Short mmCIF file of C-alpha atoms in Angstrom, two decimals:
data_model
loop_
_atom_site.label_atom_id
_atom_site.label_comp_id
_atom_site.label_asym_id
_atom_site.label_seq_id
_atom_site.Cartn_x
_atom_site.Cartn_y
_atom_site.Cartn_z
CA ASN A 1 65.26 -36.80 12.77
CA THR A 2 62.59 -38.52 10.76
CA VAL A 3 59.16 -39.42 12.11
CA THR A 4 57.39 -42.08 10.09
CA PHE A 5 53.63 -42.66 9.90
CA TYR A 6 52.02 -45.60 8.11
CA TRP A 7 49.13 -44.72 5.83
CA ASN A 8 46.70 -46.09 3.24
CA ILE A 9 45.23 -44.48 0.14
CA GLU A 10 42.17 -43.14 1.96
CA ALA A 11 44.37 -41.43 4.55
CA LEU A 12 46.46 -39.86 1.80
CA VAL A 13 43.41 -38.43 0.04
CA LEU A 14 42.17 -37.03 3.37
CA LEU A 15 45.57 -35.42 3.89
CA LEU A 16 45.47 -33.78 0.47
CA ASN A 17 41.96 -32.47 1.11
CA PHE A 18 43.11 -31.16 4.50
CA CYS A 19 45.97 -29.26 2.88
CA ARG A 20 43.58 -27.89 0.29
CA GLY A 21 41.28 -26.71 3.08
CA LEU A 22 44.19 -24.80 4.61
CA LYS A 23 44.97 -23.39 1.15
CA MET A 24 48.41 -24.98 1.28
CA THR A 25 50.23 -25.61 -1.96
CA ILE A 26 52.26 -28.81 -1.85
CA SER A 27 55.25 -28.77 -4.16
CA TYR A 28 56.46 -32.26 -4.89
CA ALA A 29 59.71 -30.96 -6.33
CA HIS A 30 60.34 -29.05 -3.10
CA MET A 31 59.49 -32.04 -0.95
CA LEU A 32 61.76 -34.36 -2.83
CA GLN A 33 64.63 -31.85 -2.92
CA PHE A 34 65.30 -32.31 0.81
CA SER A 35 64.42 -35.99 1.08
CA THR A 36 67.21 -38.43 1.84
CA SER A 37 65.27 -41.52 0.90
CA PHE A 38 62.01 -42.56 -0.72
CA LEU A 39 59.85 -44.51 1.73
CA ASN A 40 57.53 -46.97 0.06
CA GLY A 41 54.12 -47.10 1.69
CA LYS A 42 54.97 -44.42 4.28
CA LEU A 43 54.36 -40.75 4.83
CA SER A 44 57.50 -39.13 6.20
CA PHE A 45 58.29 -35.81 7.82
CA THR A 46 61.93 -34.74 7.65
CA SER A 47 63.85 -31.52 8.35
CA ASP A 48 65.63 -29.50 5.67
CA ASN A 49 68.93 -27.70 6.23
CA LYS A 50 67.13 -24.75 7.84
CA GLY A 51 65.33 -26.88 10.39
CA ARG A 52 61.95 -26.65 8.67
CA ARG A 53 59.81 -29.79 8.41
CA THR A 54 59.17 -30.94 4.87
CA HIS A 55 56.58 -33.45 3.71
CA ILE A 56 57.62 -36.39 1.57
CA LEU A 57 54.75 -38.13 -0.21
CA PRO A 58 55.23 -41.38 -2.14
CA PHE A 59 53.57 -41.67 -5.52
CA ALA A 60 51.12 -44.30 -6.66
CA SER A 61 50.74 -46.18 -9.93
CA LEU A 62 48.20 -48.53 -11.45
CA GLU A 63 49.27 -51.90 -12.82
CA ARG A 64 45.87 -53.09 -14.01
CA PRO A 65 42.30 -51.81 -13.52
CA ASP A 66 41.44 -54.72 -11.25
CA LYS A 67 44.52 -54.49 -9.02
CA ASN A 68 45.16 -52.45 -5.91
CA ILE A 69 47.15 -49.26 -6.14
CA VAL A 70 50.81 -49.85 -5.35
CA ILE A 71 53.45 -47.39 -4.24
CA ASP A 72 55.91 -46.75 -7.06
CA PRO A 73 58.52 -43.95 -7.17
CA LYS A 74 58.64 -44.36 -10.96
CA VAL A 75 55.46 -42.29 -11.14
CA ASP A 76 57.41 -39.23 -9.98
CA SER A 77 59.90 -39.75 -12.78
CA LEU A 78 57.03 -40.13 -15.23
CA LEU A 79 55.47 -36.87 -14.08
CA ASP A 80 58.85 -35.18 -14.49
CA SER A 81 58.67 -36.07 -18.19
CA VAL A 82 55.42 -34.14 -18.68
CA LYS A 83 55.92 -30.76 -20.34
CA TRP A 84 54.13 -28.64 -17.78
CA ASP A 85 53.64 -25.02 -18.85
CA ASP A 86 55.15 -22.05 -17.01
CA LYS A 87 52.33 -22.33 -14.44
CA GLY A 88 52.94 -26.04 -13.88
CA LEU A 89 49.82 -27.08 -15.78
CA ALA A 90 48.90 -29.32 -18.70
CA VAL A 91 45.64 -29.82 -20.58
CA ALA A 92 43.64 -32.76 -19.18
CA ILE A 93 40.83 -34.29 -21.22
CA ALA A 94 38.30 -36.74 -19.78
CA GLN A 95 37.08 -39.41 -22.22
CA ASN A 96 34.44 -42.11 -21.81
CA VAL A 97 36.22 -45.48 -21.82
CA ASP A 98 33.28 -47.23 -23.55
CA THR A 99 31.80 -44.69 -25.97
CA GLY A 100 34.95 -42.73 -26.73
CA ALA A 101 33.01 -39.51 -26.13
CA ILE A 102 35.04 -36.50 -24.99
CA LEU A 103 33.40 -35.61 -21.68
CA MET A 104 35.21 -32.43 -20.66
CA GLN A 105 38.49 -30.56 -20.77
CA GLY A 106 40.34 -28.95 -17.89
CA PHE A 107 43.85 -28.45 -16.56
CA ALA A 108 45.93 -30.58 -14.23
CA ASN A 109 49.16 -30.13 -12.31
CA ARG A 110 51.34 -32.80 -10.71
CA GLU A 111 49.16 -32.99 -7.60
CA ALA A 112 46.00 -33.37 -9.70
CA VAL A 113 47.44 -36.25 -11.69
CA PHE A 114 48.77 -37.89 -8.53
CA THR A 115 45.35 -37.61 -6.86
CA THR A 116 43.71 -39.02 -9.98
CA LEU A 117 46.00 -42.05 -9.85
CA SER A 118 45.57 -42.62 -6.12
CA SER A 119 41.81 -42.03 -5.87
CA ARG A 120 40.96 -43.19 -9.40
CA LYS A 121 38.63 -40.20 -9.73
CA ALA A 122 39.30 -37.58 -12.42
CA THR A 123 40.90 -34.63 -10.64
CA PHE A 124 41.83 -31.26 -12.10
CA PHE A 125 43.39 -27.95 -11.04
CA SER A 126 41.09 -24.94 -10.90
CA ARG A 127 42.91 -21.89 -12.27
CA SER A 128 40.27 -19.51 -10.93
CA ARG A 129 40.36 -20.93 -7.37
CA SER A 130 44.01 -22.07 -7.45
CA THR A 131 43.10 -25.41 -5.94
CA LEU A 132 42.54 -29.04 -6.87
CA TRP A 133 39.02 -30.22 -7.59
CA THR A 134 37.65 -33.68 -8.27
CA LYS A 135 34.89 -33.93 -10.85
CA GLY A 136 31.78 -35.04 -8.97
CA GLU A 137 32.78 -33.84 -5.50
CA THR A 138 29.57 -31.78 -5.33
CA SER A 139 27.32 -33.54 -7.86
CA ASN A 140 28.49 -37.12 -7.18
CA ASN A 141 28.86 -37.52 -10.94
CA PHE A 142 32.41 -38.80 -10.65
CA ILE A 143 34.51 -39.95 -13.59
CA ASN A 144 35.97 -43.30 -12.51
CA ILE A 145 39.42 -43.69 -14.02
CA HIS A 146 40.47 -46.85 -15.87
CA ASP A 147 43.68 -45.51 -17.41
CA VAL A 148 45.66 -42.33 -17.98
CA PHE A 149 47.40 -41.50 -21.26
CA LEU A 150 50.05 -38.94 -22.23
CA ASP A 151 50.27 -37.68 -25.79
CA CYS A 152 53.42 -38.04 -27.93
CA ASP A 153 54.69 -34.56 -26.94
CA ARG A 154 53.81 -35.18 -23.28
CA ASP A 155 52.07 -31.83 -22.98
CA SER A 156 48.47 -33.08 -22.67
CA ILE A 157 46.75 -35.85 -20.70
CA ILE A 158 43.73 -38.07 -21.24
CA TYR A 159 41.74 -39.38 -18.29
CA LEU A 160 40.06 -42.49 -19.68
CA GLY A 161 37.15 -43.38 -17.44
CA LYS A 162 33.53 -44.22 -16.82
CA PRO A 163 31.24 -41.36 -15.74
CA ASP A 164 28.68 -41.92 -12.98
CA GLY A 165 26.28 -39.45 -14.59
CA PRO A 166 26.13 -36.30 -16.73
CA THR A 167 29.50 -34.58 -16.93
CA CYS A 168 28.48 -31.04 -17.85
CA HIS A 169 27.18 -28.68 -15.16
CA THR A 170 24.21 -28.01 -17.48
CA GLY A 171 23.11 -31.62 -17.07
CA ALA A 172 24.28 -32.64 -20.54
CA GLU A 173 26.06 -35.96 -20.99
CA THR A 174 29.22 -34.16 -22.11
CA CYS A 175 30.36 -30.56 -22.28
CA TYR A 176 30.46 -30.76 -26.08
CA TYR A 177 26.94 -30.35 -27.42
CA THR A 178 27.16 -27.30 -29.71
CA SER A 179 27.81 -28.07 -33.38
CA VAL A 180 29.54 -25.19 -35.16
CA PHE A 181 28.15 -26.32 -38.52
CA ASP A 182 24.60 -26.41 -37.09
CA SER A 183 25.12 -22.91 -35.70
CA LEU A 184 26.26 -21.62 -39.08
CA LYS A 185 23.28 -23.19 -40.87
CA GLN A 186 20.57 -22.13 -38.41
CA GLN A 187 20.04 -19.02 -36.37
CA GLU A 188 18.15 -20.92 -33.70
CA ILE A 189 18.90 -24.54 -32.89
CA GLU A 190 16.24 -26.71 -31.30
CA GLY A 191 17.87 -28.76 -28.55
CA ASN A 192 21.48 -29.84 -28.31
CA ARG A 193 23.36 -32.35 -30.43
CA LEU A 194 26.18 -34.18 -28.69
CA ALA A 195 29.51 -34.73 -30.43
CA LEU A 196 28.92 -38.40 -31.21
CA THR A 197 30.85 -40.94 -33.25
CA SER A 198 29.07 -42.75 -36.11
CA LEU A 199 27.92 -45.66 -33.92
CA TYR A 200 26.34 -43.41 -31.31
CA SER A 201 24.85 -41.07 -33.91
CA LEU A 202 23.04 -44.11 -35.29
CA GLU A 203 21.90 -45.10 -31.80
CA SER A 204 20.61 -41.56 -31.24
CA THR A 205 18.64 -41.65 -34.51
CA ILE A 206 17.07 -45.01 -33.65
CA SER A 207 16.12 -43.68 -30.19
CA GLN A 208 14.54 -40.65 -31.84
CA ARG A 209 12.47 -42.88 -34.14
CA LYS A 210 11.33 -44.89 -31.12
CA ALA A 211 10.23 -41.71 -29.35
CA GLU A 212 8.26 -40.67 -32.43
CA LEU A 213 6.17 -43.86 -32.36
CA ALA A 214 3.69 -42.21 -29.99
CA GLU A 215 3.09 -39.43 -32.52
CA GLU A 216 0.59 -39.63 -35.36
CA GLU A 217 2.09 -40.97 -38.58
CA ASN A 218 1.51 -39.10 -41.80
CA GLY A 219 2.20 -41.45 -44.66
CA LYS A 220 4.29 -44.59 -44.70
CA PRO A 221 6.40 -45.20 -41.56
CA SER A 222 10.18 -45.41 -41.89
CA TRP A 223 11.90 -48.80 -42.03
CA THR A 224 13.29 -48.27 -38.53
CA LYS A 225 9.81 -47.64 -37.14
CA ARG A 226 8.46 -50.74 -38.88
CA LEU A 227 11.18 -52.80 -37.24
CA LEU A 228 10.51 -51.22 -33.85
CA LEU A 229 6.83 -52.14 -34.12
CA ASN A 230 7.28 -55.71 -35.38
CA ASP A 231 9.44 -58.08 -33.30
CA LYS A 232 8.98 -60.96 -35.75
CA LEU A 233 10.12 -58.86 -38.70
CA LEU A 234 13.08 -57.51 -36.74
CA CYS A 235 14.35 -60.94 -35.66
CA SER A 236 13.95 -62.37 -39.15
CA LYS A 237 16.03 -59.51 -40.58
CA ILE A 238 18.80 -60.02 -38.01
CA ARG A 239 18.99 -63.74 -38.89
CA GLU A 240 18.91 -62.94 -42.61
CA GLU A 241 21.66 -60.32 -42.40
CA ALA A 242 23.83 -62.52 -40.15
CA ASN A 243 23.59 -65.33 -42.68
CA GLU A 244 24.58 -62.99 -45.52
CA LEU A 245 27.57 -61.84 -43.48
CA CYS A 246 28.71 -65.44 -43.07
CA GLN A 247 28.29 -66.00 -46.80
CA THR A 248 30.89 -63.31 -47.54
CA LEU A 249 33.41 -65.58 -45.80
CA GLU A 250 32.11 -68.86 -47.19
CA ASN A 251 31.97 -67.51 -50.75
CA ASN A 252 35.22 -65.55 -50.44
CA GLU A 253 33.55 -62.25 -51.34
CA ASP A 254 35.54 -59.02 -51.26
CA LYS A 255 36.09 -56.90 -48.14
CA SER A 256 33.67 -54.16 -49.17
CA ARG A 257 30.88 -56.72 -49.29
CA THR A 258 31.76 -57.96 -45.81
CA ALA A 259 31.75 -54.38 -44.48
CA SER A 260 28.35 -53.75 -46.08
CA GLU A 261 26.78 -56.89 -44.63
CA MET A 262 28.27 -56.18 -41.19
CA ALA A 263 26.74 -52.70 -41.32
CA ASP A 264 23.33 -54.33 -41.94
CA VAL A 265 23.81 -56.74 -39.02
CA LEU A 266 24.92 -53.93 -36.72
CA TYR A 267 22.03 -51.64 -37.66
CA HIS A 268 19.33 -54.26 -37.17
CA ALA A 269 20.92 -55.49 -33.92
CA MET A 270 20.94 -51.93 -32.61
CA VAL A 271 17.22 -51.61 -33.35
CA LEU A 272 16.69 -54.72 -31.22
CA LEU A 273 18.75 -53.11 -28.44
CA ALA A 274 16.47 -50.06 -28.62
CA VAL A 275 13.39 -52.28 -28.31
CA LYS A 276 14.94 -53.87 -25.21
CA ASP A 277 16.07 -50.46 -23.82
CA VAL A 278 19.71 -51.58 -23.85
CA LYS A 279 22.44 -49.06 -24.68
CA VAL A 280 25.40 -49.85 -26.93
CA GLU A 281 27.50 -48.52 -24.06
CA ASP A 282 26.17 -51.34 -21.87
CA VAL A 283 27.29 -53.89 -24.46
CA LEU A 284 30.76 -52.36 -24.73
CA GLN A 285 31.07 -52.35 -20.95
CA VAL A 286 30.40 -56.11 -20.92
CA LEU A 287 33.08 -56.59 -23.58
CA ARG A 288 35.58 -54.47 -21.62
CA GLN A 289 34.97 -56.52 -18.48
CA ARG A 290 35.90 -59.65 -20.44
CA PHE A 291 39.27 -58.27 -21.56
CA PHE A 292 41.18 -59.99 -18.76
CA GLN A 293 39.16 -63.19 -18.82
CA SER A 294 39.59 -66.28 -20.96
CA GLY A 295 36.75 -66.70 -23.46
CA ILE A 296 36.50 -70.37 -22.50
CA GLU A 297 36.23 -69.52 -18.79
CA GLU A 298 33.66 -66.81 -19.52
CA LYS A 299 31.44 -69.25 -21.43
CA LYS A 300 31.73 -71.79 -18.60
CA SER A 301 30.64 -69.14 -16.10
CA ARG A 302 27.56 -68.44 -18.22
CA VAL A 303 26.60 -72.12 -18.10
CA SER A 304 27.05 -72.30 -14.32
CA LYS A 305 25.02 -69.14 -13.79
CA LYS A 306 22.24 -70.49 -15.98
CA SER A 307 22.24 -73.79 -14.05
CA GLU A 308 21.92 -71.92 -10.75
CA GLN A 309 18.94 -69.96 -12.10
CA ASP A 310 17.27 -73.14 -13.32
#
């Protein structure tokens, strides 16, 4: 006989946490082995051929970031294609959806990936405790998942998401803040240097120059500091560089010239962001939120919002 209970995502997560509290290991392969049907949107208890009750849990999938989670048995088939190691694990890497920064690396099993999809919080499997754990369950610094990727060999996973706060237990933004080259050059390193891409390395340098403004200057200040101290100069340079960028199109100049002028526009614009205490990450988040919106509709919404404020 089969007893059926209706459930929602919150109830499912509570069930998984309950099983973890009892130190129960749920094997999805075992559950599905004795199932006679896959019940969409239901949690079912059925008996195997020895009279024992076996849990059957449907899987969840994400269609788009802004849609509700839907029950989809195809997720089980997808997880079957992952090349889990002999312990049922695969490397799971969390990456910032806006900055591209690698936040942390852990391991995940089928249950961890399923929980990540259903809760949309990065969840891993602790090898030392032999249990699932969700990043942020004690610190509240969750990694909110926007997408999940498998590599070409299907033996590693990327959790692409937005962190609520510092990822590392040390309080660092990411767990990767030790440069091997810096360590080889210096016996003692002052502070930590995050593994940043070119864009964010530039932002970090500009932020450092801004912090140095309060210190006494010996000699001529750097160009970045001059821009930080002079709004009129900064805005005039942004307009000048933007015009020169447009000229590379109007005058049919070569691609290297366009790249050079764009670099000037980007640098000066980033100095303005620093003056306004706006992060590049904030700008990229705005762009990401517009991905599923018509540019024409977005511009109209700006006009209506401005009219309401006026």
